[in-house]
Amino acid sequence: MKTRLTKSYLAGRAALLASLTLLAASSLAATAPSSLEARRGDRIEGVWDSQVTIVDCQSGTVLAGFRGLGMFIRGGSLTQTNNMPPALSSPSFGRWARTEAGYYTATFEFFRFLPDGTFSGVQKVTRDIQLEAGGDSFTSDVSFETYDTTGNLIATGCGTETATRVID
C-alpha cells in the first residue's frame, strides 16, 4: 500500500511539474520577440538606404539632398557611398559606436576631387543616430567638416538623414 501511495504521489508531482513547465514555456513564447525582431533589436549592423538633406546650420533652409547607401559592420567599421558623381569623391570609410540603448554615433571620411580630377581635400562626416524601436529605420543629425589638401578646415555644415534597413 505504501508503494502504491508513493508511486501515486510521484506521478501527481510529475504531472504538476510538467503542467507548470508547459505554462511557463507558453508564457515566454507569447512575450518573446519574433526571431527577426530579436536579430535586429537594438542593432545597427546591416545595410541602410538613406536620404540625406543638407541644411543651413543657422536657418534650417534646405540646401541640397542626396541618397546614400551605408554598411554598418559588426565590430564598429563603416563604409558609405552615395549617388553623387563618383569622379568627385571616393568611397567613405569610418567607425560607429553604440552610445546608449537605441543611439549610435558614426564618423567617416572620404576624399574630394575637383571636376578635372585634381585632389581637393577630405570631408569628415559625423552622425548622431537614433534607431527606431523595431530596428527597421533610423534618423540622424549630420555635421560635416571640409578640409583642403593641407588639412586646413575650410567649411562646415549640417544636415539630417532618414534611413531604412535594406539587409540585416
PDB file of N, CA and C in Angstrom, residues 23-34:
ATOM      1  N   LEU A  23       3.185  25.717 -18.981  1.00  0.00           N
ATOM      2  CA  LEU A  23       2.629  27.053 -18.781  1.00  0.00           C
ATOM      3  C   LEU A  23       3.724  28.116 -18.877  1.00  0.00           C
ATOM      4  N   ALA A  24       4.859  27.878 -18.251  1.00  0.00           N
ATOM      5  CA  ALA A  24       5.960  28.845 -18.304  1.00  0.00           C
ATOM      6  C   ALA A  24       6.485  28.993 -19.726  1.00  0.00           C
ATOM      7  N   ALA A  25       6.622  27.893 -20.436  1.00  0.00           N
ATOM      8  CA  ALA A  25       7.128  27.950 -21.814  1.00  0.00           C
ATOM      9  C   ALA A  25       6.166  28.702 -22.719  1.00  0.00           C
ATOM     10  N   SER A  26       4.862  28.482 -22.544  1.00  0.00           N
ATOM     11  CA  SER A  26       3.900  29.185 -23.408  1.00  0.00           C
ATOM     12  C   SER A  26       3.861  30.671 -23.075  1.00  0.00           C
ATOM     13  N   SER A  27       4.059  31.038 -21.811  1.00  0.00           N
ATOM     14  CA  SER A  27       4.108  32.458 -21.445  1.00  0.00           C
ATOM     15  C   SER A  27       5.323  33.133 -22.055  1.00  0.00           C
ATOM     16  N   LEU A  28       6.466  32.470 -22.025  1.00  0.00           N
ATOM     17  CA  LEU A  28       7.674  33.031 -22.624  1.00  0.00           C
ATOM     18  C   LEU A  28       7.526  33.167 -24.128  1.00  0.00           C
ATOM     19  N   ALA A  29       6.935  32.185 -24.765  1.00  0.00           N
ATOM     20  CA  ALA A  29       6.760  32.249 -26.220  1.00  0.00           C
ATOM     21  C   ALA A  29       5.831  33.389 -26.604  1.00  0.00           C
ATOM     22  N   ALA A  30       4.831  33.653 -25.803  1.00  0.00           N
ATOM     23  CA  ALA A  30       3.883  34.726 -26.122  1.00  0.00           C
ATOM     24  C   ALA A  30       4.517  36.102 -25.988  1.00  0.00           C
ATOM     25  N   THR A  31       5.481  36.247 -25.082  1.00  0.00           N
ATOM     26  CA  THR A  31       6.082  37.565 -24.873  1.00  0.00           C
ATOM     27  C   THR A  31       7.426  37.731 -25.568  1.00  0.00           C
ATOM     28  N   ALA A  32       7.999  36.660 -26.106  1.00  0.00           N
ATOM     29  CA  ALA A  32       9.304  36.761 -26.771  1.00  0.00           C
ATOM     30  C   ALA A  32       9.159  37.456 -28.112  1.00  0.00           C
ATOM     31  N   PRO A  33      10.149  38.261 -28.501  1.00  0.00           N
ATOM     32  CA  PRO A  33      10.096  38.907 -29.807  1.00  0.00           C
ATOM     33  C   PRO A  33      10.280  37.876 -30.907  1.00  0.00           C
ATOM     34  N   SER A  34       9.788  38.195 -32.095  1.00  0.00           N
ATOM     35  CA  SER A  34       9.986  37.296 -33.225  1.00  0.00           C
ATOM     36  C   SER A  34      11.480  37.167 -33.485  1.00  0.00           C
TER      37      SER A  34
END
